[in-house]
């Protein structure tokens, strides 16, 4: 199933995504392939997630809000202020409606790849890591996080979520509610 979806998504990326974003998307695909090999995950499933996660990232904000409304996606206060945050939710719903994808971890992972989510399974965590750590990403500590991703996925995910919060605070950006919930769950699980 995922192999056929991926053939279509590769064409969709070529049509819908700006040239400057394509290296990132294919970097996420490559990083997901490496994580799939390391952790014994379904490569085609991860590739579907990687190809679709930013498929709607270059759609103008007002159009994203319209698509989200048509899909019945809730428009929170934050997404009304920053509609670009809808791109993952729209991509997730697109996978569901267009291809009949109903795998909860896939849909959750694509929808919340930007923020993380407290209910992520291994596939959601792998996509979040690949999105933050693929090889075109350059920032302080990224190489350490990359190494960690292939040593211990859970620990790497924890550190990437921590880094997202620190980055948002340092640059006066929103800390997304699901990032906070994810962090709180990570802390609670660490106390057990």
XYZ file of N, CA and C in Angstrom:
576
model
N 0.814 -1.203 0.000
C 0.000 0.000 0.000
C 0.860 1.271 0.000
N 1.818 1.347 0.938
C 2.611 2.570 1.057
C 3.503 2.814 -0.158
N 3.965 1.748 -0.784
C 4.828 1.905 -1.961
C 4.082 2.646 -3.079
N 2.820 2.280 -3.317
C 2.019 2.949 -4.343
C 1.734 4.400 -3.964
N 1.432 4.617 -2.696
C 1.197 5.982 -2.213
C 2.440 6.832 -2.444
N 3.605 6.257 -2.173
C 4.854 7.012 -2.305
C 5.140 7.423 -3.741
N 4.765 6.581 -4.689
C 4.955 6.958 -6.099
C 4.128 8.202 -6.422
N 2.911 8.247 -5.929
C 2.062 9.413 -6.144
C 2.616 10.626 -5.397
N 3.029 10.431 -4.137
C 3.525 11.548 -3.329
C 4.795 12.166 -3.914
N 5.638 11.351 -4.519
C 6.850 11.895 -5.149
C 6.478 12.865 -6.273
N 5.452 12.515 -7.041
C 4.983 13.430 -8.089
C 4.347 14.677 -7.473
N 3.600 14.496 -6.390
C 2.950 15.632 -5.723
C 3.986 16.605 -5.161
N 5.065 16.076 -4.603
C 6.138 16.943 -4.096
C 6.689 17.795 -5.229
N 6.905 17.186 -6.381
C 7.434 17.933 -7.523
C 6.498 19.054 -7.960
N 5.202 18.846 -7.818
C 4.219 19.848 -8.259
C 3.887 20.902 -7.209
N 3.837 20.518 -5.949
C 3.313 21.407 -4.908
C 4.362 22.120 -4.068
N 5.567 21.598 -4.039
C 6.579 22.100 -3.112
C 7.566 23.008 -3.849
N 7.905 24.121 -3.216
C 8.894 25.041 -3.791
C 10.257 24.355 -3.882
N 11.016 24.736 -4.906
C 12.337 24.121 -5.136
C 13.222 24.182 -3.898
N 13.185 25.306 -3.181
C 14.077 25.450 -2.029
C 13.690 24.548 -0.855
N 12.478 24.006 -0.831
C 12.064 23.105 0.248
C 12.326 21.632 -0.092
N 12.459 21.318 -1.350
C 12.632 19.926 -1.760
C 13.852 19.257 -1.122
N 15.009 19.931 -1.008
C 16.137 19.269 -0.332
C 15.802 18.863 1.111
N 15.003 19.686 1.780
C 14.595 19.318 3.137
C 13.728 18.059 3.109
N 12.725 18.033 2.256
C 11.827 16.877 2.210
C 12.610 15.606 1.884
N 13.477 15.688 0.884
C 14.242 14.487 0.541
C 15.302 14.171 1.589
N 15.736 15.189 2.339
C 16.609 14.945 3.488
C 15.883 14.196 4.593
N 14.609 14.525 4.802
C 13.791 13.806 5.787
C 13.581 12.361 5.325
N 13.339 12.174 4.030
C 13.200 10.813 3.491
C 14.469 10.013 3.777
N 15.626 10.588 3.475
C 16.902 9.897 3.681
C 17.133 9.567 5.156
N 16.854 10.523 6.021
C 17.059 10.306 7.453
C 16.104 9.216 7.953
N 14.865 9.236 7.475
C 13.896 8.198 7.841
C 14.368 6.818 7.381
N 14.956 6.737 6.194
C 15.472 5.456 5.702
C 16.546 4.918 6.646
N 17.409 5.806 7.116
C 18.472 5.386 8.036
C 17.886 4.946 9.381
N 16.894 5.681 9.872
C 16.244 5.292 11.125
C 15.504 3.961 10.967
N 14.873 3.762 9.819
C 14.153 2.506 9.569
C 15.122 1.326 9.628
N 16.285 1.475 8.999
C 17.291 0.406 9.037
C 17.781 0.167 10.469
N 18.054 1.240 11.174
C 18.612 1.128 12.529
C 17.629 0.467 13.493
N 16.344 0.807 13.382
C 15.365 0.350 14.370
C 14.392 -0.701 13.841
N 14.610 -1.189 12.615
C 13.761 -2.237 12.067
C 12.342 -1.776 11.785
N 12.197 -0.554 11.296
C 10.879 0.011 11.005
C 10.532 -0.184 9.533
N 9.263 -0.045 9.220
C 8.775 -0.155 7.851
C 9.205 1.086 7.070
N 10.161 0.906 6.170
C 10.718 2.029 5.424
C 9.672 2.725 4.555
N 8.803 1.969 3.902
C 7.808 2.587 3.013
C 6.808 3.428 3.810
N 6.429 2.970 4.984
C 5.521 3.731 5.839
C 6.178 5.053 6.255
N 7.436 4.968 6.689
C 8.159 6.192 7.068
C 8.347 7.118 5.874
N 8.562 6.536 4.707
C 8.734 7.355 3.500
C 7.440 8.103 3.182
N 6.294 7.470 3.362
C 5.011 8.151 3.178
C 4.922 9.353 4.103
N 5.307 9.146 5.337
C 5.265 10.241 6.316
C 6.221 11.358 5.906
N 7.419 10.986 5.496
C 8.434 11.978 5.126
C 8.018 12.781 3.891
N 7.502 12.099 2.882
C 7.102 12.797 1.655
C 5.903 13.715 1.874
N 5.030 13.348 2.785
C 3.794 14.123 2.966
C 3.898 15.214 4.024
N 4.858 15.132 4.940
C 4.835 16.012 6.110
C 4.834 17.500 5.752
N 5.552 17.908 4.730
C 5.598 19.319 4.315
C 4.966 19.544 2.937
N 4.126 18.626 2.509
C 3.507 18.724 1.193
C 2.711 20.019 1.034
N 2.113 20.497 2.112
C 1.293 21.715 2.062
C 1.983 22.898 2.743
N 3.271 22.792 3.009
C 4.016 23.832 3.736
C 4.111 25.136 2.945
N 4.079 25.063 1.640
C 4.221 26.262 0.816
C 2.886 26.841 0.368
N 1.793 26.284 0.864
C 0.471 26.832 0.568
C 0.266 28.075 1.427
N -0.232 29.133 0.818
C -0.465 30.408 1.504
C -1.432 30.200 2.675
N -1.215 30.957 3.751
C -1.942 30.793 5.003
C -3.453 30.817 4.893
N -3.992 31.759 4.137
C -5.451 31.845 4.011
C -6.020 30.613 3.301
N -5.280 30.114 2.312
C -5.722 28.890 1.623
C -5.661 27.686 2.562
N -4.609 27.631 3.378
C -4.506 26.549 4.358
C -5.699 26.564 5.308
N -6.087 27.756 5.754
C -7.242 27.855 6.653
C -8.513 27.366 5.964
N -8.673 27.694 4.688
C -9.852 27.237 3.946
C -9.861 25.722 3.789
N -8.709 25.156 3.421
C -8.617 23.697 3.275
C -8.908 23.033 4.618
N -8.306 23.571 5.687
C -8.513 23.004 7.017
C -9.988 23.045 7.400
N -10.645 24.146 7.106
C -12.081 24.253 7.404
C -12.880 23.216 6.624
N -12.554 23.044 5.345
C -13.237 22.034 4.531
C -13.017 20.625 5.084
N -11.832 20.380 5.631
C -11.504 19.081 6.204
C -12.049 18.908 7.620
N -12.614 19.977 8.185
C -13.143 19.893 9.542
C -12.067 19.959 10.613
N -10.923 20.540 10.288
C -9.823 20.678 11.242
C -10.079 21.910 12.098
N -9.941 21.747 13.406
C -10.171 22.847 14.340
C -9.136 23.952 14.137
N -9.610 25.179 14.102
C -8.724 26.333 13.946
C -8.549 26.992 15.316
N -7.494 26.622 16.012
C -7.211 27.175 17.337
C -6.729 28.617 17.207
N -6.642 29.282 18.344
C -6.162 30.672 18.351
C -4.775 30.793 17.733
N -3.911 29.861 18.079
C -2.536 29.930 17.574
C -2.504 29.746 16.059
N -3.248 28.784 15.517
C -3.204 28.589 14.062
C -3.894 29.717 13.318
N -4.839 30.391 13.956
C -5.430 31.567 13.309
C -4.388 32.678 13.184
N -3.497 32.754 14.156
C -2.420 33.757 14.115
C -1.262 33.306 13.223
N -1.015 31.998 13.199
C 0.090 31.415 12.422
C -0.450 30.245 11.597
N -1.200 30.538 10.519
C -1.852 29.464 9.749
C -0.895 28.425 9.170
N 0.371 28.768 9.027
C 1.332 27.813 8.488
C 1.392 26.558 9.357
N 1.021 26.704 10.627
C 1.024 25.569 11.542
C -0.004 24.504 11.155
N -0.894 24.837 10.230
C -1.901 23.878 9.765
C -1.352 22.872 8.754
N -0.174 23.113 8.207
C 0.277 22.290 7.085
C 0.358 20.800 7.409
N 0.772 20.454 8.602
C 0.848 19.046 8.976
C -0.524 18.411 9.142
N -1.450 19.164 9.741
C -2.811 18.650 9.924
C -3.493 18.428 8.574
N -3.281 19.366 7.654
C -3.860 19.240 6.318
C -3.256 18.023 5.608
N -1.944 17.840 5.727
C -1.282 16.696 5.097
C -1.799 15.378 5.671
N -1.994 15.335 6.968
C -2.503 14.134 7.621
C -3.905 13.793 7.117
N -4.750 14.795 7.071
C -6.125 14.578 6.600
C -6.137 14.200 5.117
N -5.221 14.776 4.355
C -5.095 14.437 2.933
C -4.756 12.951 2.770
N -3.795 12.453 3.553
C -3.435 11.033 3.491
C -4.645 10.150 3.800
N -5.408 10.568 4.762
C -6.584 9.806 5.172
C -7.643 9.786 4.079
N -7.944 10.975 3.536
C -9.024 11.081 2.559
C -8.630 10.590 1.168
N -7.439 10.924 0.731
C -7.018 10.597 -0.635
C -6.604 9.147 -0.795
N -5.930 8.600 0.256
C -5.347 7.267 0.131
C -5.934 6.241 1.099
N -6.829 6.685 1.965
C -7.427 5.759 2.926
C -6.481 5.321 4.027
N -5.433 6.111 4.275
C -4.506 5.779 5.368
C -5.268 5.946 6.680
N -5.244 4.906 7.510
C -5.918 5.002 8.801
C -5.025 4.598 9.962
N -3.737 4.466 9.708
C -2.767 4.134 10.748
C -2.608 5.348 11.667
N -3.029 5.177 12.912
C -3.050 6.281 13.876
C -1.676 6.933 14.032
N -0.627 6.135 14.151
C 0.720 6.686 14.352
C 1.186 7.483 13.137
N 0.841 7.033 11.949
C 1.204 7.757 10.728
C 0.482 9.104 10.701
N -0.821 9.081 10.895
C -1.611 10.314 10.827
C -1.217 11.291 11.935
N -1.016 10.778 13.137
C -0.603 11.626 14.255
C 0.788 12.196 13.995
N 1.690 11.347 13.503
C 3.059 11.789 13.240
C 3.128 12.896 12.205
N 2.395 12.748 11.117
C 2.382 13.784 10.075
C 1.714 15.050 10.601
N 0.600 14.886 11.292
C -0.135 16.049 11.794
C 0.656 16.875 12.778
N 1.410 16.214 13.636
C 2.094 16.911 14.733
C 3.618 16.868 14.616
N 4.128 16.708 13.400
C 5.578 16.603 13.248
C 6.307 17.854 13.715
N 5.647 19.000 13.674
C 6.278 20.255 14.086
C 6.388 20.360 15.602
N 5.355 19.928 16.311
C 5.277 20.142 17.754
C 5.670 18.929 18.579
N 5.570 17.737 17.988
C 5.624 16.538 18.803
C 4.241 16.303 19.388
N 4.040 15.132 19.964
C 2.745 14.803 20.558
C 2.971 13.769 21.659
N 2.255 13.912 22.794
C 2.471 12.972 23.894
C 2.086 11.529 23.573
N 1.307 11.303 22.526
C 0.901 9.945 22.172
C 1.704 9.357 21.000
N 2.757 10.044 20.577
C 3.553 9.504 19.483
C 4.054 8.107 19.805
N 3.975 7.250 18.791
C 4.655 5.973 18.836
C 5.990 6.136 18.127
N 6.587 5.024 17.797
C 7.930 5.050 17.211
C 7.955 5.760 15.856
N 6.900 5.631 15.056
C 6.912 6.264 13.738
C 6.778 7.783 13.847
N 5.928 8.257 14.728
C 5.808 9.702 14.933
C 7.115 10.292 15.437
N 7.750 9.588 16.371
C 9.029 10.063 16.910
C 10.106 10.063 15.824
N 10.113 9.025 15.002
C 11.109 8.954 13.923
C 10.940 10.121 12.955
N 9.694 10.447 12.590
C 9.475 11.576 11.677
C 9.882 12.892 12.327
N 9.518 13.089 13.586
C 9.896 14.324 14.280
C 11.416 14.469 14.325
N 12.105 13.371 14.590
C 13.572 13.421 14.609
C 14.116 13.745 13.223
N 13.615 13.061 12.208
C 14.111 13.296 10.845
C 13.861 14.732 10.412
N 12.704 15.282 10.759
C 12.377 16.660 10.400
C 13.348 17.644 11.048
N 13.754 17.373 12.255
C 14.656 18.272 12.979
C 16.127 18.021 12.698
N 16.472 16.807 12.268
C 17.886 16.416 12.212
C 18.424 16.084 10.827
N 17.562 16.104 9.791
C 18.061 15.741 8.459
C 19.262 16.619 8.110
N 20.041 16.148 7.147
C 21.393 16.671 6.959
C 21.486 18.069 6.349
N 20.381 18.687 5.920
C 20.459 20.095 5.506
C 20.250 21.030 6.692
N 19.821 20.493 7.834
C 19.619 21.308 9.043
C 20.980 21.615 9.658
N 21.190 22.890 9.942
C 22.451 23.301 10.552
C 22.128 24.217 11.726
N 22.468 23.772 12.931
C 22.319 24.584 14.138
C 23.195 23.978 15.228
N 23.427 24.739 16.274
C 24.272 24.267 17.363
C 23.720 22.978 17.952
N 24.559 21.984 18.049
C 24.184 20.723 18.674
C 23.562 19.696 17.749
N 23.295 20.058 16.496
C 22.583 19.128 15.610
C 23.355 17.819 15.404
N 24.678 17.887 15.311
C 25.444 16.649 15.109
C 25.343 15.728 16.321
N 25.336 16.307 17.508
C 25.171 15.519 18.736
C 23.799 14.841 18.730
N 22.768 15.591 18.337
C 21.415 15.031 18.288
C 21.323 13.917 17.238
N 21.997 14.113 16.098
C 21.986 13.084 15.050
C 22.594 11.780 15.558
N 23.743 11.885 16.206
C 24.390 10.696 16.756
C 23.469 10.009 17.753
N 22.846 10.802 18.606
C 21.944 10.278 19.624
C 20.755 9.551 18.996
N 20.265 10.062 17.866
C 19.110 9.454 17.194
C 19.387 8.012 16.782
N 20.634 7.684 16.479
C 20.970 6.332 16.057
C 21.473 5.471 17.216
N 21.614 6.088 18.367
C 22.014 5.360 19.572
C 20.798 5.022 20.428
N 19.915 6.027 20.640
C 18.745 5.852 21.506
C 17.653 6.815 21.043
N 16.667 6.289 20.318
C 15.623 7.143 19.741
C 14.852 7.904 20.816
N 14.532 7.256 21.918
C 13.756 7.913 22.980
C 14.512 9.098 23.565
N 15.780 8.892 23.844
C 16.602 9.964 24.410
C 16.765 11.105 23.398
N 16.961 10.761 22.137
C 17.089 11.784 21.093
C 15.798 12.593 20.977
N 14.663 11.909 21.014
C 13.371 12.596 20.934
C 13.219 13.562 22.104
N 13.575 13.122 23.283
C 13.521 13.984 24.472
C 14.355 15.248 24.250
N 15.562 15.073 23.743
C 16.459 16.217 23.562
C 15.982 17.142 22.444
N 15.394 16.600 21.404
C 14.866 17.437 20.322
C 13.675 18.254 20.821
N 12.790 17.647 21.615
C 11.666 18.394 22.182
C 12.185 19.484 23.115
N 13.159 19.161 23.957
C 13.762 20.165 24.843
C 14.333 21.320 24.006
N 15.019 20.981 22.924
C 15.634 22.000 22.071
C 14.590 22.887 21.406
N 13.451 22.301 20.992
C 12.368 23.092 20.397
C 11.859 24.141 21.390
N 11.713 23.748 22.632
C 11.222 24.673 23.660
C 12.242 25.777 23.906
N 13.488 25.411 24.046
C 14.551 26.403 24.273
C 14.621 27.384 23.107
N 14.571 26.864 21.889
C 14.614 27.714 20.696
C 13.442 28.697 20.689
N 12.241 28.200 20.946
C 11.049 29.053 20.934
C 11.163 30.156 21.980
N 11.617 29.811 23.168
C 11.751 30.802 24.238
C 12.837 31.823 23.878
N 13.960 31.343 23.387
C 15.070 32.248 23.052
C 14.723 33.234 21.946
N 13.824 32.847 21.035
C 13.484 33.713 19.910
C 12.068 34.286 19.993
N 11.503 34.255 21.212
C 10.178 34.837 21.454
C 9.115 34.300 20.494
N 9.125 32.987 20.301
C 8.140 32.326 19.462
C 7.134 31.597 20.357
N 6.009 31.213 19.773
C 5.049 30.417 20.521
C 5.674 29.077 20.894
N 5.409 28.634 22.110
C 5.673 27.252 22.483
C 4.338 26.553 22.280
N 4.298 25.663 21.314
C 3.030 25.033 20.935
C 2.505 24.154 22.069
N 1.192 24.170 22.284
C 0.614 23.414 23.399
C 1.004 21.936 23.407
N 1.039 21.304 22.243
C 1.395 19.887 22.224
C 2.871 19.655 22.517
N 3.709 20.652 22.279
C 5.115 20.530 22.655
C 5.227 20.536 24.174
N 4.465 21.404 24.808
C 4.459 21.462 26.272
C 3.917 20.144 26.838
N 2.804 19.662 26.291
C 2.221 18.394 26.766
C 3.195 17.239 26.564
N 3.884 17.247 25.428
C 4.865 16.196 25.147
C 5.982 16.229 26.171
N 6.494 17.430 26.415
C 7.578 17.564 27.397
C 7.118 17.095 28.771
N 5.921 17.499 29.183
C 5.417 17.105 30.500
C 5.272 15.589 30.612
N 4.835 14.941 29.543
C 4.727 13.479 29.557
C 6.105 12.834 29.651
N 7.061 13.374 28.919
C 8.432 12.853 28.969
C 8.967 12.950 30.398
N 8.733 14.094 31.048
C 9.204 14.287 32.429
C 8.527 13.287 33.359
N 7.198 13.128 33.213
C 6.465 12.180 34.060
C 6.977 10.753 33.876
N 7.184 10.367 32.631
C 7.674 9.005 32.381
C 9.077 8.794 32.937
N 9.872 9.857 32.974
C 11.216 9.771 33.537
C 11.217 9.594 35.038
N 10.122 9.960 35.693
C 10.035 9.831 37.151
C 9.624 8.441 37.596
N 9.115 7.637 36.645
C 8.621 6.284 37.006
C 9.739 5.320 37.218
